[in-house]
């Protein structure tokens, strides 16, 4: 595929993530912080997000599977995931966490189980999409091209 | 009229030294990058207790402290109060979640903050405060 075509595909793909609400402007903020001195900043931060989130989701699953659910353990995990998803612009994960916290406050176990499934769904979606985005970027760089800047002009 | 060259201005420009207090490694990484992008230097503390220890040991002085609110060991409110008791004069900016209610934010401000910002932090949010420090 020609370089120009790859760059256009990346722009269109990234745009779709914003239009679907998978990402919000905070992701653009991260991209704007990336420079020659730290060209992998975004992927480093996102990788850290993936590692944290995998651990948190595992802990949440274990906590909610207990016979007596300790919401003092559940809520801080959801709070942390909400914060980190917000920090990288994973909007739908963040929104799912907001709903999750209301069920934690109500100590509604069934509601929390449903929310956990929703959070997992949104998380795996953004993870999959970002991994694809990074692959597209790597292909462009490997072909000697530069990654085009993204602006929210749509 | 003689004007300073851009090089002169860069040389005399004060480098802001920032302490970032947050238990989330992701936030620490992002906030460090923001401070670097603005031209400052930073040190991190993983919780409020570490921030107090850094100041107690002396030798460190910061122009700005970015203080997360919810942290283990010692939270942002308690840390801010303690630092002010220790007569720390740095600008302390609280970093709150949008979920925090007005009462919680007020309690945080009353602990001794100069300003409060909502997460997620961006260059645009921090820059006016940095400019304030530079002009002081």
mmCIF file of C-alpha atoms in Angstrom:
data_model
loop_
_atom_site.group_PDB
_atom_site.id
_atom_site.type_symbol
_atom_site.label_atom_id
_atom_site.label_comp_id
_atom_site.label_asym_id
_atom_site.label_seq_id
_atom_site.Cartn_x
_atom_site.Cartn_y
_atom_site.Cartn_z
ATOM 1 C CA UNK A 1 0.000 0.000 0.000
ATOM 2 C CA UNK A 2 1.307 3.452 -0.848
ATOM 3 C CA UNK A 3 2.476 5.647 1.998
ATOM 4 C CA UNK A 4 -0.102 8.358 1.292
ATOM 5 C CA UNK A 5 -2.851 5.727 1.335
ATOM 6 C CA UNK A 6 -1.570 4.314 4.642
ATOM 7 C CA UNK A 7 -1.541 7.777 6.181
ATOM 8 C CA UNK A 8 -5.090 8.409 4.951
ATOM 9 C CA UNK A 9 -6.214 5.046 6.373
ATOM 10 C CA UNK A 10 -4.696 5.917 9.734
ATOM 11 C CA UNK A 11 -6.407 9.314 9.802
ATOM 12 C CA UNK A 12 -9.762 7.788 8.850
ATOM 13 C CA UNK A 13 -9.367 5.007 11.407
ATOM 14 C CA UNK A 14 -8.423 7.430 14.189
ATOM 15 C CA UNK A 15 -11.319 9.711 13.240
ATOM 16 C CA UNK A 16 -13.723 6.778 13.490
ATOM 17 C CA UNK A 17 -12.574 6.090 17.053
ATOM 18 C CA UNK A 18 -13.506 9.642 18.046
ATOM 19 C CA UNK A 19 -16.804 9.572 16.173
ATOM 20 C CA UNK A 20 -17.777 6.301 17.873
ATOM 21 C CA UNK A 21 -16.896 7.784 21.251
ATOM 22 C CA UNK A 22 -14.238 5.156 21.906
ATOM 23 C CA UNK A 23 -11.685 7.942 22.378
ATOM 24 C CA UNK A 24 -12.084 11.540 23.460
ATOM 25 C CA UNK A 25 -9.928 14.668 23.224
ATOM 26 C CA UNK A 26 -7.697 13.552 26.100
ATOM 27 C CA UNK A 27 -6.117 11.049 23.676
ATOM 28 C CA UNK A 28 -5.239 13.957 21.393
ATOM 29 C CA UNK A 29 -3.650 15.701 24.374
ATOM 30 C CA UNK A 30 -1.414 12.660 24.824
ATOM 31 C CA UNK A 31 -0.483 12.635 21.137
ATOM 32 C CA UNK A 32 0.434 16.297 21.335
ATOM 33 C CA UNK A 33 2.822 15.552 24.206
ATOM 34 C CA UNK A 34 4.729 13.063 22.037
ATOM 35 C CA UNK A 35 7.885 14.431 20.434
ATOM 36 C CA UNK A 36 11.283 13.376 19.069
ATOM 37 C CA UNK A 37 12.730 13.081 22.575
ATOM 38 C CA UNK A 38 10.046 10.522 23.453
ATOM 39 C CA UNK A 39 8.569 9.192 20.189
ATOM 40 C CA UNK A 40 6.863 6.239 21.911
ATOM 41 C CA UNK A 41 5.229 8.240 24.692
ATOM 42 C CA UNK A 42 1.639 7.443 23.716
ATOM 43 C CA UNK A 43 2.208 3.728 23.250
ATOM 44 C CA UNK A 44 4.137 3.591 26.557
ATOM 45 C CA UNK A 45 1.319 5.284 28.442
ATOM 46 C CA UNK A 46 -1.332 3.154 26.747
ATOM 47 C CA UNK A 47 0.641 -0.027 27.465
ATOM 48 C CA UNK A 48 0.756 0.961 31.112
ATOM 49 C CA UNK A 49 -3.009 1.515 30.975
ATOM 50 C CA UNK A 50 -3.491 -1.986 29.517
ATOM 51 C CA UNK A 51 -1.320 -3.578 32.222
ATOM 52 C CA UNK A 52 -3.107 -1.725 35.028
ATOM 53 C CA UNK A 53 -6.534 -2.420 33.595
ATOM 54 C CA UNK A 54 -5.926 -6.138 33.125
ATOM 55 C CA UNK A 55 -4.909 -6.379 36.764
ATOM 56 C CA UNK A 56 -7.826 -4.257 37.999
ATOM 57 C CA UNK A 57 -10.408 -6.213 35.994
ATOM 58 C CA UNK A 58 -9.025 -9.469 37.339
ATOM 59 C CA UNK A 59 -9.189 -8.136 40.909
ATOM 60 C CA UNK A 60 -12.745 -6.918 40.336
ATOM 61 C CA UNK A 61 -13.837 -10.305 39.035
ATOM 62 C CA UNK A 62 -12.390 -11.999 42.118
ATOM 63 C CA UNK A 63 -13.912 -9.451 44.507
ATOM 64 C CA UNK A 64 -17.381 -9.724 43.002
ATOM 65 C CA UNK A 65 -17.236 -13.518 43.044
ATOM 66 C CA UNK A 66 -16.883 -13.585 46.821
ATOM 67 C CA UNK A 67 -19.832 -14.862 48.811
ATOM 68 C CA UNK A 68 -19.942 -11.578 50.687
ATOM 69 C CA UNK A 69 -18.837 -8.754 48.435
ATOM 70 C CA UNK A 70 -16.617 -6.188 50.120
ATOM 71 C CA UNK A 71 -17.549 -2.946 48.387
ATOM 72 C CA UNK A 72 -14.715 -1.188 50.209
ATOM 73 C CA UNK A 73 -12.440 -3.229 47.964
ATOM 74 C CA UNK A 74 -14.536 -2.974 44.800
ATOM 75 C CA UNK A 75 -15.094 0.781 44.683
ATOM 76 C CA UNK A 76 -11.428 1.883 44.846
ATOM 77 C CA UNK A 77 -10.634 -0.439 41.909
ATOM 78 C CA UNK A 78 -13.446 1.057 39.838
ATOM 79 C CA UNK A 79 -12.339 4.556 40.860
ATOM 80 C CA UNK A 80 -8.802 3.807 39.723
ATOM 81 C CA UNK A 81 -9.953 2.388 36.403
ATOM 82 C CA UNK A 82 -12.193 5.389 35.867
ATOM 83 C CA UNK A 83 -9.261 7.692 36.503
ATOM 84 C CA UNK A 84 -6.801 5.909 34.263
ATOM 85 C CA UNK A 85 -9.274 5.478 31.403
ATOM 86 C CA UNK A 86 -10.072 9.173 31.652
ATOM 87 C CA UNK A 87 -6.351 10.015 31.587
ATOM 88 C CA UNK A 88 -5.803 8.261 28.261
ATOM 89 C CA UNK A 89 -9.099 9.303 26.695
ATOM 90 C CA UNK A 90 -10.837 5.914 26.769
ATOM 91 C CA UNK A 91 -14.212 7.608 27.018
ATOM 92 C CA UNK A 92 -16.539 4.621 26.907
ATOM 93 C CA UNK A 93 -14.546 2.742 29.541
ATOM 94 C CA UNK A 94 -14.668 5.828 31.750
ATOM 95 C CA UNK A 95 -18.428 6.204 31.261
ATOM 96 C CA UNK A 96 -18.987 2.539 32.078
ATOM 97 C CA UNK A 97 -16.989 3.004 35.278
ATOM 98 C CA UNK A 98 -19.144 5.976 36.275
ATOM 99 C CA UNK A 99 -22.244 3.769 36.102
ATOM 100 C CA UNK A 100 -20.391 0.985 37.911
ATOM 101 C CA UNK A 101 -19.617 3.288 40.839
ATOM 102 C CA UNK A 102 -23.277 4.150 41.335
ATOM 103 C CA UNK A 103 -24.058 0.453 41.769
ATOM 104 C CA UNK A 104 -21.126 0.137 44.181
ATOM 105 C CA UNK A 105 -22.593 2.997 46.230
ATOM 106 C CA UNK A 106 -25.925 1.166 46.290
ATOM 107 C CA UNK A 107 -24.104 -2.066 47.169
ATOM 108 C CA UNK A 108 -26.056 -3.721 44.356
ATOM 109 C CA UNK A 109 -24.159 -6.927 43.601
ATOM 110 C CA UNK A 110 -26.165 -7.883 40.538
ATOM 111 C CA UNK A 111 -25.832 -4.390 39.129
ATOM 112 C CA UNK A 112 -22.091 -4.495 39.736
ATOM 113 C CA UNK A 113 -21.779 -7.797 37.908
ATOM 114 C CA UNK A 114 -23.575 -6.342 34.895
ATOM 115 C CA UNK A 115 -21.400 -3.252 35.033
ATOM 116 C CA UNK A 116 -18.247 -5.304 35.184
ATOM 117 C CA UNK A 117 -19.283 -7.060 31.985
ATOM 118 C CA UNK A 118 -19.971 -3.726 30.345
ATOM 119 C CA UNK A 119 -16.621 -2.304 31.472
ATOM 120 C CA UNK A 120 -14.825 -5.397 30.177
ATOM 121 C CA UNK A 121 -16.614 -5.097 26.847
ATOM 122 C CA UNK A 122 -15.654 -1.463 26.440
ATOM 123 C CA UNK A 123 -12.109 -2.106 27.613
ATOM 124 C CA UNK A 124 -11.484 -4.947 25.155
ATOM 125 C CA UNK A 125 -12.951 -2.803 22.403
ATOM 126 C CA UNK A 126 -10.614 0.139 23.075
ATOM 127 C CA UNK A 127 -7.683 -2.208 23.561
ATOM 128 C CA UNK A 128 -8.324 -3.870 20.236
ATOM 129 C CA UNK A 129 -8.798 -0.549 18.440
ATOM 130 C CA UNK A 130 -5.677 1.040 19.918
ATOM 131 C CA UNK A 131 -3.570 -2.004 19.091
ATOM 132 C CA UNK A 132 -4.755 -1.690 15.487
ATOM 133 C CA UNK A 133 -3.995 2.027 15.517
ATOM 134 C CA UNK A 134 -0.448 1.442 16.757
ATOM 135 C CA UNK A 135 0.091 -1.243 14.081
ATOM 136 C CA UNK A 136 -0.990 1.228 11.383
ATOM 137 C CA UNK A 137 1.426 3.798 12.807
ATOM 138 C CA UNK A 138 4.265 1.248 12.843
ATOM 139 C CA UNK A 139 3.594 0.383 9.184
ATOM 140 C CA UNK A 140 3.831 4.043 8.224
ATOM 141 C CA UNK A 141 7.082 4.547 10.143
ATOM 142 C CA UNK A 142 8.528 1.310 8.702
ATOM 143 C CA UNK A 143 7.769 2.650 5.213
ATOM 144 C CA UNK A 144 9.754 5.793 5.980
ATOM 145 C CA UNK A 145 6.741 8.020 6.493
ATOM 146 C CA UNK A 146 5.627 10.297 9.317
ATOM 147 C CA UNK A 147 2.483 9.872 11.344
ATOM 148 C CA UNK A 148 0.050 12.647 10.352
ATOM 149 C CA UNK A 149 -1.171 14.933 13.128
ATOM 150 C CA UNK A 150 -4.784 14.472 14.093
ATOM 151 C CA UNK A 151 -7.091 17.360 14.824
ATOM 152 C CA UNK A 152 -10.653 17.286 16.036
ATOM 153 C CA UNK A 153 -12.014 19.349 13.170
ATOM 154 C CA UNK A 154 -14.965 17.141 12.408
ATOM 155 C CA UNK B 1 15.101 50.350 21.722
ATOM 156 C CA UNK B 2 17.263 47.360 22.650
ATOM 157 C CA UNK B 3 15.404 44.114 23.044
ATOM 158 C CA UNK B 4 16.546 40.844 24.470
ATOM 159 C CA UNK B 5 17.233 38.219 21.892
ATOM 160 C CA UNK B 6 15.258 35.025 22.038
ATOM 161 C CA UNK B 7 18.434 33.236 23.170
ATOM 162 C CA UNK B 8 18.845 35.667 26.096
ATOM 163 C CA UNK B 9 15.246 35.184 27.083
ATOM 164 C CA UNK B 10 15.664 31.410 27.024
ATOM 165 C CA UNK B 11 18.754 31.682 29.228
ATOM 166 C CA UNK B 12 17.131 33.879 31.825
ATOM 167 C CA UNK B 13 13.816 32.020 31.784
ATOM 168 C CA UNK B 14 13.267 30.405 35.155
ATOM 169 C CA UNK B 15 12.812 26.635 35.089
ATOM 170 C CA UNK B 16 9.811 25.670 37.167
ATOM 171 C CA UNK B 17 10.484 22.801 39.581
ATOM 172 C CA UNK B 18 7.380 20.706 40.252
ATOM 173 C CA UNK B 19 6.562 17.967 42.745
ATOM 174 C CA UNK B 20 3.904 15.608 41.388
ATOM 175 C CA UNK B 21 2.080 13.713 44.118
ATOM 176 C CA UNK B 22 -0.105 10.877 42.804
ATOM 177 C CA UNK B 23 -0.504 7.164 43.530
ATOM 178 C CA UNK B 24 -1.343 6.323 39.903
ATOM 179 C CA UNK B 25 1.817 5.572 37.843
ATOM 180 C CA UNK B 26 -0.099 6.432 34.674
ATOM 181 C CA UNK B 27 -0.935 9.907 35.917
ATOM 182 C CA UNK B 28 2.628 10.400 37.137
ATOM 183 C CA UNK B 29 3.970 9.621 33.672
ATOM 184 C CA UNK B 30 1.510 11.918 31.920
ATOM 185 C CA UNK B 31 1.946 14.779 34.357
ATOM 186 C CA UNK B 32 5.752 14.510 34.176
ATOM 187 C CA UNK B 33 5.501 14.760 30.419
ATOM 188 C CA UNK B 34 3.237 17.795 30.614
ATOM 189 C CA UNK B 35 5.674 19.571 32.945
ATOM 190 C CA UNK B 36 8.588 18.700 30.657
ATOM 191 C CA UNK B 37 6.638 19.947 27.619
ATOM 192 C CA UNK B 38 6.074 23.249 29.383
ATOM 193 C CA UNK B 39 9.814 23.486 30.094
ATOM 194 C CA UNK B 40 9.842 22.535 33.754
ATOM 195 C CA UNK B 41 11.546 19.827 35.794
ATOM 196 C CA UNK B 42 9.723 17.432 38.087
ATOM 197 C CA UNK B 43 10.059 14.981 40.922
ATOM 198 C CA UNK B 44 7.386 12.471 41.884
ATOM 199 C CA UNK B 45 5.915 11.134 45.115
ATOM 200 C CA UNK B 46 3.640 8.083 45.130
ATOM 201 C CA UNK B 47 1.522 9.302 48.016
ATOM 202 C CA UNK B 48 1.122 12.144 50.471
ATOM 203 C CA UNK B 49 3.394 10.602 53.074
ATOM 204 C CA UNK B 50 6.279 10.503 50.577
ATOM 205 C CA UNK B 51 5.632 14.154 49.777
ATOM 206 C CA UNK B 52 5.874 15.048 53.465
ATOM 207 C CA UNK B 53 9.105 13.031 53.838
ATOM 208 C CA UNK B 54 10.620 14.779 50.812
ATOM 209 C CA UNK B 55 9.977 18.133 52.483
ATOM 210 C CA UNK B 56 10.974 16.964 55.964
ATOM 211 C CA UNK B 57 14.362 15.778 54.715
ATOM 212 C CA UNK B 58 14.950 19.285 53.408
ATOM 213 C CA UNK B 59 17.062 20.310 50.449
ATOM 214 C CA UNK B 60 14.135 20.215 48.062
ATOM 215 C CA UNK B 61 12.147 23.237 47.181
ATOM 216 C CA UNK B 62 9.408 23.311 44.605
ATOM 217 C CA UNK B 63 7.720 26.132 42.778
ATOM 218 C CA UNK B 64 4.618 24.038 42.285
ATOM 219 C CA UNK B 65 3.131 20.927 43.877
ATOM 220 C CA UNK B 66 0.475 19.003 41.955
ATOM 221 C CA UNK B 67 -1.515 17.176 44.624
ATOM 222 C CA UNK B 68 -3.843 14.284 43.866
ATOM 223 C CA UNK B 69 -6.717 14.070 46.299
ATOM 224 C CA UNK B 70 -7.293 10.373 46.854
ATOM 225 C CA UNK B 71 -4.154 8.473 47.783
ATOM 226 C CA UNK B 72 -3.242 5.695 50.218
ATOM 227 C CA UNK B 73 -1.020 6.329 53.261
ATOM 228 C CA UNK B 74 -1.917 10.030 53.379
ATOM 229 C CA UNK B 75 -4.484 11.683 51.141
ATOM 230 C CA UNK B 76 -4.252 15.045 49.412
ATOM 231 C CA UNK B 77 -6.224 16.981 52.027
ATOM 232 C CA UNK B 78 -4.121 15.726 54.925
ATOM 233 C CA UNK B 79 -0.879 16.203 52.971
ATOM 234 C CA UNK B 80 -1.723 19.781 52.035
ATOM 235 C CA UNK B 81 -2.554 20.633 55.665
ATOM 236 C CA UNK B 82 0.692 19.044 56.844
ATOM 237 C CA UNK B 83 2.827 20.863 54.259
ATOM 238 C CA UNK B 84 1.297 24.206 55.212
ATOM 239 C CA UNK B 85 1.966 23.421 58.906
ATOM 240 C CA UNK B 86 5.568 22.788 57.855
ATOM 241 C CA UNK B 87 5.471 26.288 56.297
ATOM 242 C CA UNK B 88 5.892 25.054 52.751
ATOM 243 C CA UNK B 89 5.356 28.128 50.584
ATOM 244 C CA UNK B 90 5.052 26.386 47.196
ATOM 245 C CA UNK B 91 1.965 26.885 45.072
ATOM 246 C CA UNK B 92 -0.095 23.772 45.778
ATOM 247 C CA UNK B 93 -2.622 22.810 43.121
ATOM 248 C CA UNK B 94 -5.144 20.148 43.977
ATOM 249 C CA UNK B 95 -6.122 17.657 41.279
ATOM 250 C CA UNK B 96 -9.646 16.412 41.744
ATOM 251 C CA UNK B 97 -12.014 14.030 40.080
ATOM 252 C CA UNK B 98 -15.164 15.397 38.448
ATOM 253 C CA UNK B 99 -17.066 13.074 40.738
ATOM 254 C CA UNK B 100 -15.955 15.084 43.764
ATOM 255 C CA UNK B 101 -18.763 17.210 45.093
ATOM 256 C CA UNK B 102 -18.589 20.886 46.015
ATOM 257 C CA UNK B 103 -18.130 20.131 49.703
ATOM 258 C CA UNK B 104 -15.180 17.846 49.023
ATOM 259 C CA UNK B 105 -13.556 20.438 46.778
ATOM 260 C CA UNK B 106 -14.093 23.168 49.357
ATOM 261 C CA UNK B 107 -12.491 21.013 52.086
ATOM 262 C CA UNK B 108 -9.525 20.423 49.799
ATOM 263 C CA UNK B 109 -9.147 24.157 49.103
ATOM 264 C CA UNK B 110 -9.451 24.965 52.814
ATOM 265 C CA UNK B 111 -6.606 22.555 53.564
ATOM 266 C CA UNK B 112 -4.315 25.155 51.976
ATOM 267 C CA UNK B 113 -4.493 24.855 48.217
ATOM 268 C CA UNK B 114 -3.824 27.790 45.943
ATOM 269 C CA UNK B 115 -5.900 26.314 43.117
ATOM 270 C CA UNK B 116 -7.874 23.242 42.201
ATOM 271 C CA UNK B 117 -7.976 21.565 38.781
ATOM 272 C CA UNK B 118 -10.144 18.719 37.573
ATOM 273 C CA UNK B 119 -8.676 15.598 36.015
ATOM 274 C CA UNK B 120 -7.559 14.817 33.455
ATOM 275 C CA UNK B 121 -4.780 17.399 33.510
ATOM 276 C CA UNK B 122 -3.723 19.015 30.256
ATOM 277 C CA UNK B 123 -1.103 21.550 29.234
ATOM 278 C CA UNK B 124 -3.850 24.115 28.724
ATOM 279 C CA UNK B 125 -5.038 23.751 32.323
ATOM 280 C CA UNK B 126 -1.574 23.988 33.873
ATOM 281 C CA UNK B 127 -0.046 26.693 31.675
ATOM 282 C CA UNK B 128 -1.891 29.713 33.196
ATOM 283 C CA UNK B 129 -0.657 28.674 36.659
ATOM 284 C CA UNK B 130 2.902 28.214 35.401
ATOM 285 C CA UNK B 131 2.738 31.682 33.809
ATOM 286 C CA UNK B 132 1.528 33.068 37.130
ATOM 287 C CA UNK B 133 4.566 31.559 38.840
ATOM 288 C CA UNK B 134 6.917 32.873 36.152
ATOM 289 C CA UNK B 135 5.510 36.383 36.531
ATOM 290 C CA UNK B 136 5.819 36.347 40.325
#
